């Protein structure tokens, strides 16, 4: 009785196999580019000037290799169309568009870029992938979404993993690109949170004397969150520029739907990441009980609520862009999120260019031990590697070679060097070569500014006590719940403890909905990074 269905199944399988073979052959025929004469000579001078007046006149040399202008321009992709989805302009969206136009110009292929606001990006990428109908060949998105995206991504081929640029990617960011032992994300950015300060104010003898008189303490770069708050509060409302306008102490990312969860994690890191306690800071990895409402997180949210007094007008609703231009434009004395505000401050036309310095995130004088359920009196710092933009190629893409060539070109040494110098691009150091202060000095940075920058960033790579983002399926739901809790506390609608208790309840519901085993399995990848195991 089973012979007929079995025979039919074999027939169907045979047809499917033939169809798959035909499709594979068709895909290979579409993907493989023709060869043509190179449009660039080895070591050609590269700049973005021809693509718009808004780009700096900086020039670099094309670096020989498979991703170079010379090599990619030898490939003829005419007749093929690559579809890309990226974040809205400018952050990561603008370089996506720029490099798409360049790729079209030198390969003859067509590249279509769709730019999407942050709040819509996750759904616009994931929904078609889950339906088996990927709308895009290449996707740019926050790397912490890897738990959702990984099943649908094409592993980066060895050809690209063996390129000099890829081999120079730092260990932390190769780890971020890896899922279950396979590199499935193509590194194009390296994001961390760190402290930025205006040294022209902190090193001014008159301000130092006034601060000493008012507080009894020396005016220095803050080493703890308590010092950060005291410094911010002292300067808030004072005219430090002498232009008749008040300045403010601190710019922070506080807008509920615009990455405030990352700002909060920065504040929490030294209170919750105890170097002597393994097993994760967001959940107990053994039980998957949320830790988000434990005393360290509550202390950090209490700090953040108190910090409001030092914010600029509207600072309670600052998005990332607001923070970038508030510090980068000199309005505020300090900030602590991504590189972008620091790079903005160092733009050639910035009035505070070379009057800033980078430093590690503020730490704490005590850290919570969740095992003993007690506070420990000891100095503690915990660098925070906060997602970073990444890119990937859809497993079902019919143009995988073209897609990987585009990403290879996007991140080649010349483009990466130029992109790093444009603050609004959102491309930050992710290769060891980017930690060379000489490169930044060549961009007009003072030596002390360049050294503070590279030493701060490279020091995070060496730290044994680091916090990484939650990288699990459903991460957007977890972070949205956390943002809601932080917003409720900042608005005075809930106490910090109650707000985080509510977040913990919501996290437990999300875990149950997605599946405890599924979330736990993914969370072990995060714990392994944090525990350096």
Short mmCIF file of C-alpha atoms in Angstrom, two decimals:
data_model
loop_
_atom_site.label_atom_id
_atom_site.label_comp_id
_atom_site.label_asym_id
_atom_site.label_seq_id
_atom_site.Cartn_x
_atom_site.Cartn_y
_atom_site.Cartn_z
CA UNK A 1 0.00 0.00 0.00
CA UNK A 2 2.98 2.30 0.50
CA UNK A 3 4.65 1.59 -2.83
CA UNK A 4 2.75 4.14 -4.90
CA UNK A 5 3.22 7.11 -2.61
CA UNK A 6 6.88 6.13 -2.24
CA UNK A 7 7.31 5.92 -6.01
CA UNK A 8 5.58 9.27 -6.42
CA UNK A 9 7.80 10.76 -3.77
CA UNK A 10 10.90 9.54 -5.57
CA UNK A 11 9.60 11.05 -8.79
CA UNK A 12 8.89 14.35 -7.09
CA UNK A 13 12.32 14.28 -5.46
CA UNK A 14 13.94 13.59 -8.83
CA UNK A 15 12.14 16.52 -10.42
CA UNK A 16 13.06 18.71 -7.46
CA UNK A 17 16.69 17.62 -7.74
CA UNK A 18 16.76 18.39 -11.46
CA UNK A 19 15.09 21.74 -10.82
CA UNK A 20 17.57 22.53 -8.05
CA UNK A 21 20.45 21.55 -10.31
CA UNK A 22 19.11 23.76 -13.06
CA UNK A 23 18.61 26.64 -10.64
CA UNK A 24 22.11 26.17 -9.27
CA UNK A 25 23.56 26.20 -12.75
CA UNK A 26 21.49 29.28 -13.56
CA UNK A 27 22.64 30.99 -10.37
CA UNK A 28 26.26 30.17 -11.10
CA UNK A 29 25.88 31.53 -14.61
CA UNK A 30 24.35 34.71 -13.21
CA UNK A 31 26.83 35.09 -10.40
CA UNK A 32 30.10 34.55 -12.17
CA UNK A 33 31.35 37.91 -13.47
CA UNK A 34 33.12 38.38 -16.73
CA UNK A 35 36.66 39.70 -16.70
CA UNK A 36 37.52 43.14 -18.10
CA UNK A 37 40.41 45.55 -18.05
CA UNK A 38 41.05 47.21 -14.69
CA UNK A 39 39.94 50.83 -14.33
CA UNK A 40 42.55 51.54 -11.67
CA UNK A 41 46.29 51.06 -11.49
CA UNK A 42 47.86 49.46 -8.40
CA UNK A 43 48.14 52.00 -5.61
CA UNK A 44 45.84 54.55 -7.27
CA UNK A 45 44.88 57.62 -5.28
CA UNK A 46 41.34 57.31 -3.89
CA UNK A 47 39.00 60.02 -2.63
CA UNK A 48 35.24 60.61 -2.54
CA UNK A 49 35.32 64.16 -3.92
CA UNK A 50 33.64 63.28 -7.23
CA UNK A 51 30.65 61.88 -5.36
CA UNK A 52 29.67 65.07 -3.54
CA UNK A 53 30.85 68.30 -1.95
CA UNK A 54 29.98 67.03 1.52
CA UNK A 55 32.84 64.56 1.47
CA UNK A 56 36.24 65.59 2.84
CA UNK A 57 39.15 66.05 0.47
CA UNK A 58 41.04 63.26 2.22
CA UNK A 59 43.00 61.02 -0.15
CA UNK A 60 44.35 57.52 0.44
CA UNK A 61 46.06 54.90 -1.67
CA UNK A 62 44.30 51.83 -3.00
CA UNK A 63 45.78 48.81 -1.22
CA UNK A 64 46.46 45.86 -3.52
CA UNK A 65 44.40 42.75 -2.88
CA UNK A 66 41.20 40.99 -3.94
CA UNK A 67 38.96 43.74 -2.50
CA UNK A 68 40.83 46.71 -3.96
CA UNK A 69 39.50 49.17 -6.51
CA UNK A 70 41.87 47.65 -9.03
CA UNK A 71 40.72 44.05 -8.47
CA UNK A 72 36.99 44.74 -8.23
CA UNK A 73 37.08 46.95 -11.33
CA UNK A 74 38.29 43.92 -13.32
CA UNK A 75 34.90 42.27 -12.75
CA UNK A 76 32.04 42.85 -15.17
CA UNK A 77 28.65 42.50 -13.49
CA UNK A 78 26.69 44.20 -16.27
CA UNK A 79 23.22 42.70 -16.59
CA UNK A 80 23.04 41.76 -12.91
CA UNK A 81 21.17 43.58 -10.17
CA UNK A 82 22.08 43.47 -6.49
CA UNK A 83 19.44 44.40 -3.93
CA UNK A 84 20.53 45.84 -0.59
CA UNK A 85 18.71 46.95 2.54
CA UNK A 86 20.39 49.30 4.98
CA UNK A 87 19.70 51.78 7.75
CA UNK A 88 18.43 55.27 6.98
CA UNK A 89 20.89 57.95 5.90
CA UNK A 90 23.37 58.95 7.19
CA UNK A 91 24.50 56.36 9.76
CA UNK A 92 25.59 53.28 7.75
CA UNK A 93 22.95 54.13 5.14
CA UNK A 94 25.06 56.81 3.47
CA UNK A 95 28.20 54.69 3.02
CA UNK A 96 25.96 51.87 1.74
CA UNK A 97 24.66 54.20 -0.97
CA UNK A 98 28.07 55.68 -1.75
CA UNK A 99 29.79 52.33 -2.16
CA UNK A 100 26.84 51.03 -4.19
CA UNK A 101 27.28 53.89 -6.65
CA UNK A 102 31.03 53.27 -6.81
CA UNK A 103 30.48 49.53 -7.29
CA UNK A 104 28.09 50.28 -10.18
CA UNK A 105 30.59 52.64 -11.76
CA UNK A 106 33.48 50.19 -11.73
CA UNK A 107 31.69 46.85 -12.37
CA UNK A 108 28.79 47.83 -14.63
CA UNK A 109 26.32 46.05 -12.38
CA UNK A 110 23.19 47.63 -10.99
CA UNK A 111 22.85 48.08 -7.24
CA UNK A 112 19.52 49.00 -5.65
CA UNK A 113 19.64 50.27 -2.06
CA UNK A 114 16.61 50.60 0.21
CA UNK A 115 17.16 52.71 3.33
CA UNK A 116 14.90 52.01 6.31
CA UNK A 117 14.48 53.76 9.69
CA UNK A 118 15.89 51.83 12.64
CA UNK A 119 12.48 50.98 14.07
CA UNK A 120 11.43 49.20 10.86
CA UNK A 121 14.72 47.58 9.85
CA UNK A 122 14.46 44.32 11.82
CA UNK A 123 11.02 43.44 10.47
CA UNK A 124 11.79 44.51 6.90
CA UNK A 125 14.78 42.14 6.84
CA UNK A 126 13.56 39.18 8.87
CA UNK A 127 9.97 38.76 7.68
CA UNK A 128 10.87 37.95 4.03
CA UNK A 129 13.71 35.69 5.18
CA UNK A 130 11.35 33.69 7.40
CA UNK A 131 8.90 33.40 4.51
CA UNK A 132 11.62 31.90 2.32
CA UNK A 133 11.47 34.86 -0.03
CA UNK A 134 14.45 37.09 0.75
CA UNK A 135 13.79 40.51 -0.66
CA UNK A 136 17.47 41.47 -0.51
CA UNK A 137 20.82 39.94 -1.36
CA UNK A 138 22.81 42.06 1.12
CA UNK A 139 21.61 43.27 4.50
CA UNK A 140 23.11 45.83 6.88
CA UNK A 141 21.85 45.66 10.46
CA UNK A 142 22.96 45.71 14.12
CA UNK A 143 25.15 42.69 14.84
CA UNK A 144 23.20 41.80 17.99
CA UNK A 145 20.39 40.53 15.72
CA UNK A 146 22.54 37.55 14.77
CA UNK A 147 20.40 35.18 16.87
CA UNK A 148 17.42 35.94 14.63
CA UNK A 149 19.29 36.21 11.33
CA UNK A 150 21.82 33.36 11.49
CA UNK A 151 19.62 30.57 10.08
CA UNK A 152 19.11 32.56 6.89
CA UNK A 153 22.66 33.76 6.24
CA UNK A 154 25.28 32.45 3.84
CA UNK A 155 28.59 31.70 5.60
CA UNK A 156 31.37 33.97 4.39
CA UNK A 157 33.39 31.93 1.84
CA UNK A 158 37.01 31.12 2.62
CA UNK A 159 38.13 33.25 -0.33
CA UNK A 160 36.94 36.34 1.50
CA UNK A 161 38.00 35.15 4.96
CA UNK A 162 41.54 34.86 3.61
CA UNK A 163 41.74 38.46 2.40
CA UNK A 164 44.27 40.69 4.23
CA UNK A 165 41.54 43.04 5.40
CA UNK A 166 39.50 40.24 6.95
CA UNK A 167 42.53 38.74 8.66
CA UNK A 168 43.18 42.14 10.26
CA UNK A 169 39.72 42.31 11.89
CA UNK A 170 40.13 42.27 15.68
CA UNK A 171 39.35 39.11 17.59
CA UNK A 172 36.38 40.69 19.34
CA UNK A 173 34.73 41.59 16.05
CA UNK A 174 35.47 38.26 14.40
CA UNK A 175 33.77 36.72 17.46
CA UNK A 176 30.81 39.06 16.94
CA UNK A 177 30.57 37.88 13.30
CA UNK A 178 30.61 34.20 14.26
CA UNK A 179 27.67 31.96 15.14
CA UNK A 180 28.05 28.33 16.12
CA UNK A 181 31.57 28.23 14.75
CA UNK A 182 30.81 29.83 11.36
CA UNK A 183 31.46 33.39 10.22
CA UNK A 184 28.05 34.46 8.93
CA UNK A 185 28.37 38.24 9.24
CA UNK A 186 30.78 40.38 7.22
CA UNK A 187 32.55 42.87 9.53
CA UNK A 188 32.22 46.49 8.41
CA UNK A 189 32.20 48.33 11.75
CA UNK A 190 33.32 48.01 15.34
CA UNK A 191 31.25 49.67 18.02
CA UNK A 192 32.02 50.29 21.65
CA UNK A 193 30.88 52.78 24.24
CA UNK A 194 33.53 54.94 25.84
CA UNK A 195 33.87 58.34 27.48
CA UNK A 196 34.42 61.58 25.54
CA UNK A 197 35.36 64.83 27.27
CA UNK A 198 36.27 68.39 26.33
CA UNK A 199 39.83 68.82 27.52
CA UNK A 200 39.85 72.54 26.77
CA UNK A 201 37.47 72.89 29.74
CA UNK A 202 38.82 70.20 32.06
CA UNK A 203 42.40 71.46 31.67
CA UNK A 204 41.58 75.15 32.02
CA UNK A 205 43.25 76.51 35.20
CA UNK A 206 40.36 78.86 36.00
CA UNK A 207 37.76 76.12 35.78
CA UNK A 208 40.01 73.80 37.75
CA UNK A 209 40.23 76.38 40.54
CA UNK A 210 36.46 76.98 40.56
CA UNK A 211 35.74 73.25 40.62
CA UNK A 212 38.19 72.70 43.48
CA UNK A 213 36.59 75.50 45.46
CA UNK A 214 33.07 74.19 44.90
CA UNK A 215 33.69 70.46 45.40
CA UNK A 216 36.99 70.14 47.22
CA UNK A 217 38.17 67.80 44.46
CA UNK A 218 40.53 68.11 41.51
CA UNK A 219 38.94 68.52 38.09
CA UNK A 220 39.95 65.40 36.14
CA UNK A 221 38.55 63.01 33.59
CA UNK A 222 35.90 61.05 35.54
CA UNK A 223 36.88 57.52 36.53
CA UNK A 224 33.53 56.56 38.09
CA UNK A 225 29.89 57.33 37.37
CA UNK A 226 29.72 59.29 40.62
CA UNK A 227 32.57 61.53 39.44
CA UNK A 228 30.91 61.84 36.03
CA UNK A 229 27.71 63.09 37.63
CA UNK A 230 29.48 65.55 39.92
CA UNK A 231 31.45 67.02 37.01
CA UNK A 232 28.38 67.17 34.74
CA UNK A 233 26.27 68.84 37.43
CA UNK A 234 28.96 71.46 38.16
CA UNK A 235 29.23 72.61 34.55
CA UNK A 236 25.60 72.37 33.53
CA UNK A 237 24.22 75.81 32.77
CA UNK A 238 27.64 77.52 32.78
CA UNK A 239 28.97 79.40 29.76
CA UNK A 240 32.29 77.65 29.18
CA UNK A 241 32.70 79.01 25.64
CA UNK A 242 32.26 82.68 26.50
CA UNK A 243 29.64 83.17 23.78
CA UNK A 244 26.81 84.09 26.10
CA UNK A 245 25.13 80.70 25.73
CA UNK A 246 24.96 78.07 28.48
CA UNK A 247 26.74 74.76 28.11
CA UNK A 248 25.69 71.52 29.74
CA UNK A 249 27.37 68.65 31.52
CA UNK A 250 26.30 65.52 29.67
CA UNK A 251 24.64 64.35 26.46
CA UNK A 252 23.14 60.87 26.67
CA UNK A 253 21.01 58.70 24.39
CA UNK A 254 17.67 58.73 26.21
CA UNK A 255 14.98 58.45 23.53
CA UNK A 256 13.02 55.27 24.16
CA UNK A 257 13.02 54.04 20.56
CA UNK A 258 16.51 55.24 19.71
CA UNK A 259 19.06 53.02 21.47
CA UNK A 260 18.51 54.17 25.05
CA UNK A 261 18.90 50.53 26.12
CA UNK A 262 22.56 50.67 25.08
CA UNK A 263 23.18 53.85 27.07
CA UNK A 264 21.66 52.21 30.13
CA UNK A 265 23.81 49.09 29.76
CA UNK A 266 26.91 51.32 29.66
CA UNK A 267 25.91 52.81 32.98
CA UNK A 268 25.15 49.40 34.45
CA UNK A 269 28.26 47.55 33.23
CA UNK A 270 30.65 48.27 36.16
CA UNK A 271 27.94 47.56 38.73
CA UNK A 272 26.84 44.20 37.26
CA UNK A 273 29.93 42.70 35.56
CA UNK A 274 31.84 41.24 38.48
CA UNK A 275 35.18 39.83 37.28
CA UNK A 276 34.91 36.99 39.82
CA UNK A 277 31.41 35.87 38.83
CA UNK A 278 30.87 33.90 35.62
CA UNK A 279 27.69 32.97 33.85
CA UNK A 280 26.27 36.11 32.26
CA UNK A 281 24.97 39.51 33.31
CA UNK A 282 21.53 39.55 31.63
CA UNK A 283 20.34 36.08 32.68
CA UNK A 284 21.55 33.32 34.92
CA UNK A 285 22.64 31.03 32.10
CA UNK A 286 21.75 27.90 34.09
CA UNK A 287 18.17 28.88 34.92
CA UNK A 288 17.54 31.73 32.43
CA UNK A 289 16.12 33.82 35.25
CA UNK A 290 16.44 37.50 34.26
CA UNK A 291 19.02 39.49 36.21
CA UNK A 292 17.88 42.85 34.85
CA UNK A 293 16.20 43.83 38.13
CA UNK A 294 19.08 42.88 40.43
CA UNK A 295 20.74 45.61 42.56
CA UNK A 296 23.50 46.50 40.08
CA UNK A 297 21.05 47.37 37.33
CA UNK A 298 18.79 49.20 39.77
CA UNK A 299 21.74 51.30 40.98
CA UNK A 300 22.56 52.24 37.38
CA UNK A 301 19.00 53.31 36.60
CA UNK A 302 18.88 55.35 39.79
CA UNK A 303 22.09 57.09 38.61
CA UNK A 304 20.57 57.76 35.21
CA UNK A 305 17.44 59.32 36.72
CA UNK A 306 19.59 61.63 38.86
CA UNK A 307 21.66 62.58 35.80
CA UNK A 308 18.76 64.47 34.21
CA UNK A 309 19.74 67.66 36.00
CA UNK A 310 22.91 67.95 33.89
CA UNK A 311 21.31 67.38 30.48
CA UNK A 312 20.83 70.01 27.81
CA UNK A 313 17.29 71.22 27.04
CA UNK A 314 15.44 68.34 25.41
CA UNK A 315 18.06 65.93 26.70
CA UNK A 316 15.43 63.61 28.13
CA UNK A 317 14.46 62.76 24.55
CA UNK A 318 17.87 62.69 22.85
CA UNK A 319 18.37 60.15 20.10
CA UNK A 320 21.80 59.12 18.87
CA UNK A 321 21.93 61.95 16.36
CA UNK A 322 21.17 64.50 19.08
CA UNK A 323 23.96 63.12 21.25
CA UNK A 324 26.42 63.19 18.34
CA UNK A 325 25.81 66.85 17.57
CA UNK A 326 25.42 67.97 21.18
CA UNK A 327 28.88 66.76 22.18
CA UNK A 328 30.41 66.95 18.71
CA UNK A 329 29.20 70.54 18.39
CA UNK A 330 30.55 71.58 21.78
CA UNK A 331 27.22 72.10 23.55
CA UNK A 332 27.96 69.52 26.23
CA UNK A 333 31.09 68.73 28.17
CA UNK A 334 30.88 64.94 28.09
CA UNK A 335 29.13 61.99 26.47
CA UNK A 336 29.66 58.25 26.42
CA UNK A 337 28.11 56.41 23.52
CA UNK A 338 29.52 55.39 20.14
CA UNK A 339 32.50 56.80 18.23
CA UNK A 340 30.34 59.10 16.15
CA UNK A 341 30.24 62.03 18.61
CA UNK A 342 34.03 61.93 18.97
CA UNK A 343 34.61 61.79 15.21
CA UNK A 344 32.11 64.63 14.78
CA UNK A 345 34.10 66.72 17.26
CA UNK A 346 37.22 66.00 15.19
CA UNK A 347 35.79 67.09 11.84
CA UNK A 348 37.98 69.71 10.10
CA UNK A 349 35.37 72.46 10.62
CA UNK A 350 34.63 71.62 14.27
CA UNK A 351 35.17 74.43 16.80
CA UNK A 352 36.33 71.87 19.38
CA UNK A 353 38.64 69.94 17.06
CA UNK A 354 41.68 68.68 19.01
CA UNK A 355 40.11 69.94 22.24
CA UNK A 356 38.70 66.54 23.17
CA UNK A 357 39.94 63.28 24.57
CA UNK A 358 38.77 59.67 24.73
CA UNK A 359 38.83 57.63 27.93
CA UNK A 360 37.40 54.34 29.25
CA UNK A 361 33.78 54.25 30.36
CA UNK A 362 33.39 55.40 33.97
CA UNK A 363 33.58 52.58 36.48
CA UNK A 364 32.45 52.16 40.07
CA UNK A 365 33.90 51.81 43.56
CA UNK A 366 31.80 48.72 44.25
CA UNK A 367 30.30 45.91 42.23
CA UNK A 368 27.40 43.58 42.96
CA UNK A 369 28.05 39.86 43.44
CA UNK A 370 24.90 38.03 42.41
CA UNK A 371 26.22 34.76 43.84
CA UNK A 372 26.64 36.09 47.38
CA UNK A 373 23.86 38.66 46.87
CA UNK A 374 26.05 41.41 48.29
CA UNK A 375 28.03 44.48 47.22
CA UNK A 376 31.81 44.22 47.12
CA UNK A 377 33.92 47.29 47.81
CA UNK A 378 36.44 47.37 44.98
CA UNK A 379 37.19 49.50 41.97
CA UNK A 380 35.64 48.00 38.86
CA UNK A 381 35.48 48.82 35.16
CA UNK A 382 33.71 46.88 32.44
CA UNK A 383 34.14 47.89 28.77
CA UNK A 384 30.95 47.54 26.73
CA UNK A 385 31.08 46.18 23.18
CA UNK A 386 27.74 47.43 21.97
CA UNK A 387 26.61 45.62 18.85
CA UNK A 388 28.07 47.52 15.90
CA UNK A 389 26.70 47.57 12.40
CA UNK A 390 27.33 44.45 10.41
CA UNK A 391 26.43 43.05 7.03
CA UNK A 392 25.49 39.67 5.63
CA UNK A 393 24.42 37.86 2.49
CA UNK A 394 21.14 35.95 2.31
CA UNK A 395 21.58 32.20 2.00
CA UNK A 396 18.89 32.20 -0.70
CA UNK A 397 20.44 35.04 -2.71
CA UNK A 398 20.89 34.28 -6.40
CA UNK A 399 23.82 36.69 -6.58
CA UNK A 400 26.05 35.60 -3.75
CA UNK A 401 29.37 36.22 -5.48
CA UNK A 402 28.30 39.71 -6.50
CA UNK A 403 27.02 40.29 -2.96
CA UNK A 404 30.26 39.21 -1.30
CA UNK A 405 32.28 41.20 -3.84
CA UNK A 406 30.25 44.28 -2.92
CA UNK A 407 30.94 43.76 0.80
CA UNK A 408 34.59 43.02 0.05
CA UNK A 409 34.76 46.33 -1.85
CA UNK A 410 32.72 48.23 0.76
CA UNK A 411 35.23 47.32 3.46
CA UNK A 412 38.48 47.45 1.48
CA UNK A 413 41.37 49.25 3.12
CA UNK A 414 40.94 52.49 1.15
CA UNK A 415 37.20 52.78 1.76
CA UNK A 416 37.49 51.83 5.42
CA UNK A 417 40.16 54.49 5.96
CA UNK A 418 38.02 57.20 4.38
CA UNK A 419 34.80 56.07 6.06
CA UNK A 420 36.42 56.17 9.50
CA UNK A 421 37.06 59.89 9.12
CA UNK A 422 33.42 60.82 8.38
CA UNK A 423 31.57 60.99 11.68
CA UNK A 424 28.03 60.66 10.31
CA UNK A 425 28.87 57.40 8.48
CA UNK A 426 28.84 55.29 11.65
CA UNK A 427 31.86 53.25 10.55
CA UNK A 428 34.23 52.86 13.50
CA UNK A 429 37.52 51.00 14.04
CA UNK A 430 37.28 47.23 13.70
CA UNK A 431 40.73 46.28 12.39
CA UNK A 432 44.04 46.31 14.23
CA UNK A 433 45.37 48.74 11.62
CA UNK A 434 42.79 51.27 12.82
CA UNK A 435 44.58 51.42 16.19
CA UNK A 436 47.62 53.14 14.69
CA UNK A 437 47.74 56.73 16.02
CA UNK A 438 49.80 57.76 12.99
CA UNK A 439 46.76 57.29 10.73
CA UNK A 440 44.70 59.67 12.84
CA UNK A 441 47.54 62.18 13.07
CA UNK A 442 47.61 62.17 9.27
CA UNK A 443 43.98 63.34 9.42
CA UNK A 444 45.06 66.39 11.39
CA UNK A 445 44.52 65.04 14.88
CA UNK A 446 46.91 66.18 17.59
CA UNK A 447 49.15 63.42 18.87
CA UNK A 448 47.62 63.36 22.36
CA UNK A 449 44.09 63.16 20.93
CA UNK A 450 45.02 60.32 18.57
CA UNK A 451 46.79 58.38 21.30
CA UNK A 452 43.91 58.74 23.77
CA UNK A 453 41.56 57.44 21.09
CA UNK A 454 43.49 54.37 19.97
CA UNK A 455 44.61 53.42 23.47
CA UNK A 456 41.03 53.59 24.75
CA UNK A 457 39.71 51.42 21.94
CA UNK A 458 42.56 48.91 21.83
CA UNK A 459 42.50 48.65 25.62
CA UNK A 460 38.96 47.34 25.44
CA UNK A 461 40.15 44.45 23.27
CA UNK A 462 42.55 43.41 26.04
CA UNK A 463 40.18 43.73 28.99
CA UNK A 464 39.25 40.46 30.75
CA UNK A 465 36.03 41.96 32.18
CA UNK A 466 33.88 42.88 29.19
CA UNK A 467 30.15 43.16 28.52
CA UNK A 468 28.71 42.17 25.14
CA UNK A 469 25.19 42.71 23.87
CA UNK A 470 22.42 40.20 24.35
CA UNK A 471 22.53 38.21 21.09
CA UNK A 472 19.57 35.85 21.19
CA UNK A 473 16.42 35.20 19.15
CA UNK A 474 13.87 37.88 19.96
CA UNK A 475 16.54 40.36 21.07
CA UNK A 476 14.47 43.27 19.76
CA UNK A 477 11.64 42.32 22.09
CA UNK A 478 13.97 42.11 25.08
CA UNK A 479 15.60 45.45 24.31
CA UNK A 480 12.28 47.14 23.61
CA UNK A 481 11.02 45.99 27.00
CA UNK A 482 14.20 47.31 28.63
CA UNK A 483 13.85 50.66 26.83
CA UNK A 484 10.26 50.92 28.07
CA UNK A 485 11.40 50.33 31.64
CA UNK A 486 14.20 52.90 31.43
CA UNK A 487 11.80 55.43 29.88
CA UNK A 488 9.25 54.87 32.64
CA UNK A 489 11.86 55.56 35.33
CA UNK A 490 13.25 58.63 33.54
CA UNK A 491 9.71 60.02 33.20
CA UNK A 492 9.05 59.49 36.89
CA UNK A 493 6.25 57.01 36.17
CA UNK A 494 7.97 54.20 38.11
CA UNK A 495 10.79 53.87 40.60
CA UNK A 496 13.95 52.31 39.16
CA UNK A 497 13.26 49.09 41.08
CA UNK A 498 9.64 48.85 39.96
CA UNK A 499 10.54 49.70 36.37
CA UNK A 500 13.13 46.91 36.20
CA UNK A 501 10.88 44.46 38.04
CA UNK A 502 8.38 45.03 35.24
CA UNK A 503 11.13 44.49 32.66
CA UNK A 504 12.14 41.21 34.31
CA UNK A 505 8.54 39.94 34.17
CA UNK A 506 8.33 40.89 30.51
CA UNK A 507 11.65 39.17 29.76
CA UNK A 508 10.39 35.95 31.35
CA UNK A 509 7.29 36.09 29.15
CA UNK A 510 9.39 36.65 26.03
CA UNK A 511 11.64 33.70 26.92
CA UNK A 512 8.59 31.46 27.37
CA UNK A 513 7.14 32.60 24.05
CA UNK A 514 10.34 31.99 22.08
CA UNK A 515 11.33 28.85 23.99
CA UNK A 516 13.66 28.66 26.95
CA UNK A 517 15.95 26.08 25.35
CA UNK A 518 16.27 28.11 22.17
CA UNK A 519 17.14 31.34 24.01
CA UNK A 520 19.44 29.56 26.44
CA UNK A 521 21.38 27.89 23.65
CA UNK A 522 21.97 31.24 21.95
CA UNK A 523 22.76 33.02 25.22
CA UNK A 524 25.63 30.62 25.88
CA UNK A 525 27.42 32.27 22.95
CA UNK A 526 27.20 35.64 24.72
CA UNK A 527 28.36 34.19 28.04
CA UNK A 528 31.35 32.55 26.34
CA UNK A 529 32.47 35.96 25.02
CA UNK A 530 32.04 37.66 28.39
CA UNK A 531 33.72 34.86 30.32
CA UNK A 532 36.55 34.74 27.75
CA UNK A 533 36.01 31.02 27.42
#
